């Protein structure tokens, strides 16, 4: 499960099941909402995504179909459904610092949620090698983690299984520990390292089922050599 989670961290896309349901077919009070503003420095684009699920964060994906009265907007721009993101998505050039989602259900009830303030992160300039045989501290350029923030790192190539993932949400953290066991599957040679910093909160307005809203920043990837 952990490798699956960080596989989409590396790819920047959420490959979810194609199975989805029209939101008008379900109890509107059981719709769970998940909003994300994701800036990827590698492509200098911001991806805005709104996902809806029936019954909770792992429930059936819902589409706000054109045939219903339900809709979701970001800064008043309608978000069309995109199967590759498992939700309603639109991309923007450059970095967006924030914005507001408005979700209106089939009963005409609207929920407004503003993206939390996010922070940038970057690899240090001298980070170019990972040694498999020892535990290492990866110190990032950027502020220490504050409440509701975490950093995720994924190391690997396009070969499945030859990867490693690391995560920290420790308050005040300025580094992430890369342990020996986690690095065990890494292939020797060239590899790519991805790093995301997220700020995530519960939604301010939502159904009784709740939801989450986050700002995620992915810095420029690092090319490294993996050695013994």
PDB file of N, CA and C in Angstrom, residues 108-187:
ATOM      1  N   UNK A 108     -29.142  21.859  -4.518  1.00  0.00           N
ATOM      2  CA  UNK A 108     -28.921  23.289  -4.560  1.00  0.00           C
ATOM      3  C   UNK A 108     -28.180  23.855  -3.367  1.00  0.00           C
ATOM      4  N   UNK A 109     -27.650  22.984  -2.512  1.00  0.00           N
ATOM      5  CA  UNK A 109     -26.875  23.427  -1.346  1.00  0.00           C
ATOM      6  C   UNK A 109     -25.417  23.610  -1.763  1.00  0.00           C
ATOM      7  N   UNK A 110     -24.836  24.762  -1.414  1.00  0.00           N
ATOM      8  CA  UNK A 110     -23.462  25.056  -1.802  1.00  0.00           C
ATOM      9  C   UNK A 110     -22.525  25.051  -0.601  1.00  0.00           C
ATOM     10  N   UNK A 111     -21.291  24.594  -0.843  1.00  0.00           N
ATOM     11  CA  UNK A 111     -20.240  24.551   0.176  1.00  0.00           C
ATOM     12  C   UNK A 111     -19.019  25.272  -0.382  1.00  0.00           C
ATOM     13  N   UNK A 112     -18.484  26.216   0.380  1.00  0.00           N
ATOM     14  CA  UNK A 112     -17.358  27.026  -0.052  1.00  0.00           C
ATOM     15  C   UNK A 112     -16.139  26.732   0.810  1.00  0.00           C
ATOM     16  N   UNK A 113     -15.010  26.448   0.174  1.00  0.00           N
ATOM     17  CA  UNK A 113     -13.787  26.123   0.904  1.00  0.00           C
ATOM     18  C   UNK A 113     -12.587  26.772   0.236  1.00  0.00           C
ATOM     19  N   UNK A 114     -11.738  27.387   1.055  1.00  0.00           N
ATOM     20  CA  UNK A 114     -10.553  28.084   0.578  1.00  0.00           C
ATOM     21  C   UNK A 114      -9.310  27.246   0.822  1.00  0.00           C
ATOM     22  N   UNK A 115      -8.435  27.200  -0.182  1.00  0.00           N
ATOM     23  CA  UNK A 115      -7.178  26.453  -0.082  1.00  0.00           C
ATOM     24  C   UNK A 115      -6.320  27.022   1.049  1.00  0.00           C
ATOM     25  N   UNK A 116      -5.752  26.164   1.908  1.00  0.00           N
ATOM     26  CA  UNK A 116      -4.862  26.678   2.958  1.00  0.00           C
ATOM     27  C   UNK A 116      -3.560  27.205   2.370  1.00  0.00           C
ATOM     28  N   UNK A 117      -2.893  28.053   3.106  1.00  0.00           N
ATOM     29  CA  UNK A 117      -1.608  28.590   2.672  1.00  0.00           C
ATOM     30  C   UNK A 117      -0.562  27.484   2.661  1.00  0.00           C
ATOM     31  N   UNK A 118       0.128  27.332   1.536  1.00  0.00           N
ATOM     32  CA  UNK A 118       1.165  26.306   1.419  1.00  0.00           C
ATOM     33  C   UNK A 118       2.545  26.925   1.423  1.00  0.00           C
ATOM     34  N   UNK A 119       3.556  26.070   1.451  1.00  0.00           N
ATOM     35  CA  UNK A 119       4.939  26.538   1.463  1.00  0.00           C
ATOM     36  C   UNK A 119       5.771  25.741   0.473  1.00  0.00           C
ATOM     37  N   UNK A 120       6.809  26.408  -0.022  1.00  0.00           N
ATOM     38  CA  UNK A 120       7.717  25.779  -0.982  1.00  0.00           C
ATOM     39  C   UNK A 120       8.733  24.897  -0.259  1.00  0.00           C
ATOM     40  N   UNK A 121       9.393  24.080  -1.038  1.00  0.00           N
ATOM     41  CA  UNK A 121      10.448  23.200  -0.538  1.00  0.00           C
ATOM     42  C   UNK A 121      11.401  22.941  -1.696  1.00  0.00           C
ATOM     43  N   UNK A 122      12.639  22.547  -1.401  1.00  0.00           N
ATOM     44  CA  UNK A 122      13.607  22.265  -2.467  1.00  0.00           C
ATOM     45  C   UNK A 122      14.688  21.336  -1.937  1.00  0.00           C
ATOM     46  N   UNK A 123      15.298  20.594  -2.851  1.00  0.00           N
ATOM     47  CA  UNK A 123      16.477  19.802  -2.508  1.00  0.00           C
ATOM     48  C   UNK A 123      17.671  20.728  -2.335  1.00  0.00           C
ATOM     49  N   UNK A 124      18.561  20.370  -1.424  1.00  0.00           N
ATOM     50  CA  UNK A 124      19.797  21.122  -1.308  1.00  0.00           C
ATOM     51  C   UNK A 124      20.673  20.879  -2.529  1.00  0.00           C
ATOM     52  N   UNK A 125      21.480  21.877  -2.882  1.00  0.00           N
ATOM     53  CA  UNK A 125      22.252  21.833  -4.132  1.00  0.00           C
ATOM     54  C   UNK A 125      23.229  20.668  -4.180  1.00  0.00           C
ATOM     55  N   UNK A 126      23.717  20.206  -3.018  1.00  0.00           N
ATOM     56  CA  UNK A 126      24.725  19.143  -3.014  1.00  0.00           C
ATOM     57  C   UNK A 126      24.137  17.737  -2.872  1.00  0.00           C
ATOM     58  N   UNK A 127      22.810  17.634  -2.968  1.00  0.00           N
ATOM     59  CA  UNK A 127      22.183  16.310  -2.863  1.00  0.00           C
ATOM     60  C   UNK A 127      22.275  15.607  -4.214  1.00  0.00           C
ATOM     61  N   UNK A 128      23.227  14.661  -4.333  1.00  0.00           N
ATOM     62  CA  UNK A 128      23.410  13.973  -5.615  1.00  0.00           C
ATOM     63  C   UNK A 128      23.698  12.489  -5.461  1.00  0.00           C
ATOM     64  N   UNK A 129      23.741  11.981  -4.208  1.00  0.00           N
ATOM     65  CA  UNK A 129      24.072  10.579  -3.979  1.00  0.00           C
ATOM     66  C   UNK A 129      23.241  10.005  -2.850  1.00  0.00           C
ATOM     67  N   UNK A 130      22.808   8.753  -3.028  1.00  0.00           N
ATOM     68  CA  UNK A 130      22.148   7.997  -1.965  1.00  0.00           C
ATOM     69  C   UNK A 130      22.950   6.727  -1.735  1.00  0.00           C
ATOM     70  N   UNK A 131      23.333   6.483  -0.490  1.00  0.00           N
ATOM     71  CA  UNK A 131      24.099   5.301  -0.132  1.00  0.00           C
ATOM     72  C   UNK A 131      23.175   4.281   0.524  1.00  0.00           C
ATOM     73  N   UNK A 132      23.061   3.094  -0.074  1.00  0.00           N
ATOM     74  CA  UNK A 132      22.105   2.101   0.409  1.00  0.00           C
ATOM     75  C   UNK A 132      22.478   1.531   1.777  1.00  0.00           C
ATOM     76  N   UNK A 133      23.778   1.427   2.066  1.00  0.00           N
ATOM     77  CA  UNK A 133      24.223   0.692   3.247  1.00  0.00           C
ATOM     78  C   UNK A 133      24.122   1.429   4.563  1.00  0.00           C
ATOM     79  N   UNK A 134      23.757   2.711   4.540  1.00  0.00           N
ATOM     80  CA  UNK A 134      23.667   3.485   5.781  1.00  0.00           C
ATOM     81  C   UNK A 134      22.387   4.315   5.786  1.00  0.00           C
ATOM     82  N   UNK A 135      21.914   4.639   6.993  1.00  0.00           N
ATOM     83  CA  UNK A 135      20.800   5.571   7.123  1.00  0.00           C
ATOM     84  C   UNK A 135      21.319   6.984   6.885  1.00  0.00           C
ATOM     85  N   UNK A 136      20.516   7.801   6.222  1.00  0.00           N
ATOM     86  CA  UNK A 136      20.940   9.164   5.898  1.00  0.00           C
ATOM     87  C   UNK A 136      19.830  10.148   6.213  1.00  0.00           C
ATOM     88  N   UNK A 137      20.206  11.366   6.556  1.00  0.00           N
ATOM     89  CA  UNK A 137      19.260  12.463   6.736  1.00  0.00           C
ATOM     90  C   UNK A 137      19.209  13.283   5.455  1.00  0.00           C
ATOM     91  N   UNK A 138      18.017  13.435   4.895  1.00  0.00           N
ATOM     92  CA  UNK A 138      17.823  14.310   3.745  1.00  0.00           C
ATOM     93  C   UNK A 138      17.270  15.632   4.289  1.00  0.00           C
ATOM     94  N   UNK A 139      18.118  16.647   4.328  1.00  0.00           N
ATOM     95  CA  UNK A 139      17.706  17.966   4.812  1.00  0.00           C
ATOM     96  C   UNK A 139      17.272  18.806   3.619  1.00  0.00           C
ATOM     97  N   UNK A 140      16.101  19.421   3.730  1.00  0.00           N
ATOM     98  CA  UNK A 140      15.591  20.196   2.607  1.00  0.00           C
ATOM     99  C   UNK A 140      15.862  21.690   2.800  1.00  0.00           C
ATOM    100  N   UNK A 141      15.788  22.412   1.694  1.00  0.00           N
ATOM    101  CA  UNK A 141      15.787  23.869   1.738  1.00  0.00           C
ATOM    102  C   UNK A 141      14.346  24.329   1.899  1.00  0.00           C
ATOM    103  N   UNK A 142      14.089  25.044   2.970  1.00  0.00           N
ATOM    104  CA  UNK A 142      12.735  25.492   3.252  1.00  0.00           C
ATOM    105  C   UNK A 142      12.510  25.543   4.747  1.00  0.00           C
ATOM    106  N   UNK A 143      11.393  26.057   5.144  1.00  0.00           N
ATOM    107  CA  UNK A 143      11.087  26.212   6.560  1.00  0.00           C
ATOM    108  C   UNK A 143      10.790  24.870   7.214  1.00  0.00           C
ATOM    109  N   UNK A 144      10.844  24.860   8.542  1.00  0.00           N
ATOM    110  CA  UNK A 144      10.479  23.667   9.301  1.00  0.00           C
ATOM    111  C   UNK A 144       8.985  23.402   9.160  1.00  0.00           C
ATOM    112  N   UNK A 145       8.594  22.127   9.323  1.00  0.00           N
ATOM    113  CA  UNK A 145       7.183  21.776   9.211  1.00  0.00           C
ATOM    114  C   UNK A 145       6.374  22.396  10.344  1.00  0.00           C
ATOM    115  N   UNK A 146       5.236  22.942   9.983  1.00  0.00           N
ATOM    116  CA  UNK A 146       4.302  23.463  10.967  1.00  0.00           C
ATOM    117  C   UNK A 146       3.128  22.495  11.077  1.00  0.00           C
ATOM    118  N   UNK A 147       2.157  22.835  11.901  1.00  0.00           N
ATOM    119  CA  UNK A 147       0.995  21.958  12.096  1.00  0.00           C
ATOM    120  C   UNK A 147       0.287  21.716  10.766  1.00  0.00           C
ATOM    121  N   UNK A 148      -0.182  20.483  10.573  1.00  0.00           N
ATOM    122  CA  UNK A 148      -0.959  20.077   9.395  1.00  0.00           C
ATOM    123  C   UNK A 148      -0.125  19.968   8.117  1.00  0.00           C
ATOM    124  N   UNK A 149       1.207  19.906   8.277  1.00  0.00           N
ATOM    125  CA  UNK A 149       2.065  19.759   7.110  1.00  0.00           C
ATOM    126  C   UNK A 149       2.812  18.429   7.147  1.00  0.00           C
ATOM    127  N   UNK A 150       3.160  17.929   5.965  1.00  0.00           N
ATOM    128  CA  UNK A 150       4.041  16.769   5.883  1.00  0.00           C
ATOM    129  C   UNK A 150       4.842  16.829   4.590  1.00  0.00           C
ATOM    130  N   UNK A 151       5.933  16.076   4.577  1.00  0.00           N
ATOM    131  CA  UNK A 151       6.797  15.969   3.402  1.00  0.00           C
ATOM    132  C   UNK A 151       6.900  14.503   3.011  1.00  0.00           C
ATOM    133  N   UNK A 152       6.743  14.229   1.729  1.00  0.00           N
ATOM    134  CA  UNK A 152       6.898  12.880   1.201  1.00  0.00           C
ATOM    135  C   UNK A 152       7.982  12.854   0.140  1.00  0.00           C
ATOM    136  N   UNK A 153       8.805  11.823   0.160  1.00  0.00           N
ATOM    137  CA  UNK A 153       9.895  11.664  -0.812  1.00  0.00           C
ATOM    138  C   UNK A 153       9.764  10.292  -1.466  1.00  0.00           C
ATOM    139  N   UNK A 154       9.920  10.261  -2.770  1.00  0.00           N
ATOM    140  CA  UNK A 154       9.884   9.007  -3.530  1.00  0.00           C
ATOM    141  C   UNK A 154      11.159   8.914  -4.351  1.00  0.00           C
ATOM    142  N   UNK A 155      11.840   7.769  -4.287  1.00  0.00           N
ATOM    143  CA  UNK A 155      13.074   7.523  -5.042  1.00  0.00           C
ATOM    144  C   UNK A 155      12.841   6.331  -5.950  1.00  0.00           C
ATOM    145  N   UNK A 156      13.133   6.462  -7.220  1.00  0.00           N
ATOM    146  CA  UNK A 156      12.951   5.300  -8.083  1.00  0.00           C
ATOM    147  C   UNK A 156      13.034   5.611  -9.554  1.00  0.00           C
ATOM    148  N   UNK A 157      12.758   4.590 -10.331  1.00  0.00           N
ATOM    149  CA  UNK A 157      12.771   4.668 -11.780  1.00  0.00           C
ATOM    150  C   UNK A 157      11.431   4.138 -12.270  1.00  0.00           C
ATOM    151  N   UNK A 158      11.336   3.882 -13.577  1.00  0.00           N
ATOM    152  CA  UNK A 158      10.098   3.341 -14.136  1.00  0.00           C
ATOM    153  C   UNK A 158      10.005   1.827 -13.953  1.00  0.00           C
ATOM    154  N   UNK A 159      11.013   1.206 -13.328  1.00  0.00           N
ATOM    155  CA  UNK A 159      10.970  -0.238 -13.084  1.00  0.00           C
ATOM    156  C   UNK A 159      10.272  -0.496 -11.758  1.00  0.00           C
ATOM    157  N   UNK A 160       9.164  -1.205 -11.813  1.00  0.00           N
ATOM    158  CA  UNK A 160       8.376  -1.454 -10.613  1.00  0.00           C
ATOM    159  C   UNK A 160       9.176  -2.269  -9.598  1.00  0.00           C
ATOM    160  N   UNK A 161       9.127  -1.837  -8.344  1.00  0.00           N
ATOM    161  CA  UNK A 161       9.780  -2.559  -7.265  1.00  0.00           C
ATOM    162  C   UNK A 161      11.154  -2.051  -6.906  1.00  0.00           C
ATOM    163  N   UNK A 162      11.775  -1.267  -7.786  1.00  0.00           N
ATOM    164  CA  UNK A 162      13.114  -0.742  -7.513  1.00  0.00           C
ATOM    165  C   UNK A 162      12.997   0.698  -7.014  1.00  0.00           C
ATOM    166  N   UNK A 163      12.293   0.870  -5.891  1.00  0.00           N
ATOM    167  CA  UNK A 163      11.993   2.205  -5.415  1.00  0.00           C
ATOM    168  C   UNK A 163      12.002   2.249  -3.895  1.00  0.00           C
ATOM    169  N   UNK A 164      11.847   3.431  -3.357  1.00  0.00           N
ATOM    170  CA  UNK A 164      11.782   3.617  -1.910  1.00  0.00           C
ATOM    171  C   UNK A 164      10.972   4.874  -1.628  1.00  0.00           C
ATOM    172  N   UNK A 165      10.283   4.889  -0.494  1.00  0.00           N
ATOM    173  CA  UNK A 165       9.489   6.057  -0.127  1.00  0.00           C
ATOM    174  C   UNK A 165       9.711   6.402   1.336  1.00  0.00           C
ATOM    175  N   UNK A 166       9.618   7.698   1.620  1.00  0.00           N
ATOM    176  CA  UNK A 166       9.875   8.216   2.958  1.00  0.00           C
ATOM    177  C   UNK A 166       8.853   9.309   3.256  1.00  0.00           C
ATOM    178  N   UNK A 167       8.541   9.484   4.534  1.00  0.00           N
ATOM    179  CA  UNK A 167       7.479  10.430   4.905  1.00  0.00           C
ATOM    180  C   UNK A 167       7.744  10.955   6.300  1.00  0.00           C
ATOM    181  N   UNK A 168       7.474  12.240   6.513  1.00  0.00           N
ATOM    182  CA  UNK A 168       7.505  12.786   7.866  1.00  0.00           C
ATOM    183  C   UNK A 168       6.440  13.862   8.010  1.00  0.00           C
ATOM    184  N   UNK A 169       5.825  13.872   9.174  1.00  0.00           N
ATOM    185  CA  UNK A 169       4.877  14.919   9.529  1.00  0.00           C
ATOM    186  C   UNK A 169       5.202  15.490  10.891  1.00  0.00           C
ATOM    187  N   UNK A 170       6.439  15.298  11.326  1.00  0.00           N
ATOM    188  CA  UNK A 170       6.855  15.746  12.653  1.00  0.00           C
ATOM    189  C   UNK A 170       6.888  17.280  12.720  1.00  0.00           C
ATOM    190  N   UNK A 171       6.226  17.820  13.712  1.00  0.00           N
ATOM    191  CA  UNK A 171       6.210  19.261  13.899  1.00  0.00           C
ATOM    192  C   UNK A 171       7.629  19.779  14.112  1.00  0.00           C
ATOM    193  N   UNK A 172       8.019  20.775  13.335  1.00  0.00           N
ATOM    194  CA  UNK A 172       9.350  21.355  13.450  1.00  0.00           C
ATOM    195  C   UNK A 172      10.423  20.645  12.654  1.00  0.00           C
ATOM    196  N   UNK A 173      10.076  19.579  11.931  1.00  0.00           N
ATOM    197  CA  UNK A 173      11.074  18.822  11.169  1.00  0.00           C
ATOM    198  C   UNK A 173      11.674  19.667  10.049  1.00  0.00           C
ATOM    199  N   UNK A 174      12.963  19.484   9.822  1.00  0.00           N
ATOM    200  CA  UNK A 174      13.666  20.133   8.706  1.00  0.00           C
ATOM    201  C   UNK A 174      14.387  19.106   7.837  1.00  0.00           C
ATOM    202  N   UNK A 175      14.181  17.828   8.154  1.00  0.00           N
ATOM    203  CA  UNK A 175      14.843  16.753   7.418  1.00  0.00           C
ATOM    204  C   UNK A 175      13.990  15.495   7.488  1.00  0.00           C
ATOM    205  N   UNK A 176      14.326  14.553   6.643  1.00  0.00           N
ATOM    206  CA  UNK A 176      13.620  13.278   6.605  1.00  0.00           C
ATOM    207  C   UNK A 176      14.668  12.169   6.646  1.00  0.00           C
ATOM    208  N   UNK A 177      14.432  11.149   7.458  1.00  0.00           N
ATOM    209  CA  UNK A 177      15.390  10.063   7.621  1.00  0.00           C
ATOM    210  C   UNK A 177      15.149   9.003   6.551  1.00  0.00           C
ATOM    211  N   UNK A 178      16.206   8.665   5.820  1.00  0.00           N
ATOM    212  CA  UNK A 178      16.135   7.603   4.812  1.00  0.00           C
ATOM    213  C   UNK A 178      16.830   6.377   5.402  1.00  0.00           C
ATOM    214  N   UNK A 179      16.022   5.428   5.877  1.00  0.00           N
ATOM    215  CA  UNK A 179      16.565   4.258   6.556  1.00  0.00           C
ATOM    216  C   UNK A 179      17.062   3.183   5.602  1.00  0.00           C
ATOM    217  N   UNK A 180      17.896   2.300   6.131  1.00  0.00           N
ATOM    218  CA  UNK A 180      18.497   1.232   5.328  1.00  0.00           C
ATOM    219  C   UNK A 180      17.439   0.279   4.785  1.00  0.00           C
ATOM    220  N   UNK A 181      16.505  -0.138   5.623  1.00  0.00           N
ATOM    221  CA  UNK A 181      15.481  -1.087   5.180  1.00  0.00           C
ATOM    222  C   UNK A 181      14.620  -0.501   4.072  1.00  0.00           C
ATOM    223  N   UNK A 182      14.297   0.772   4.180  1.00  0.00           N
ATOM    224  CA  UNK A 182      13.481   1.409   3.146  1.00  0.00           C
ATOM    225  C   UNK A 182      14.219   1.498   1.814  1.00  0.00           C
ATOM    226  N   UNK A 183      15.550   1.580   1.869  1.00  0.00           N
ATOM    227  CA  UNK A 183      16.344   1.720   0.644  1.00  0.00           C
ATOM    228  C   UNK A 183      16.745   0.371   0.047  1.00  0.00           C
ATOM    229  N   UNK A 184      16.311  -0.703   0.659  1.00  0.00           N
ATOM    230  CA  UNK A 184      16.774  -2.034   0.284  1.00  0.00           C
ATOM    231  C   UNK A 184      16.499  -2.390  -1.180  1.00  0.00           C
ATOM    232  N   UNK A 185      15.351  -1.953  -1.712  1.00  0.00           N
ATOM    233  CA  UNK A 185      14.966  -2.330  -3.078  1.00  0.00           C
ATOM    234  C   UNK A 185      15.536  -1.417  -4.159  1.00  0.00           C
ATOM    235  N   UNK A 186      16.222  -0.362  -3.780  1.00  0.00           N
ATOM    236  CA  UNK A 186      16.730   0.574  -4.783  1.00  0.00           C
ATOM    237  C   UNK A 186      17.758  -0.084  -5.699  1.00  0.00           C
ATOM    238  N   UNK A 187      17.630   0.169  -6.986  1.00  0.00           N
ATOM    239  CA  UNK A 187      18.613  -0.324  -7.951  1.00  0.00           C
ATOM    240  C   UNK A 187      19.818   0.609  -7.952  1.00  0.00           C
TER     241      UNK A 187
END
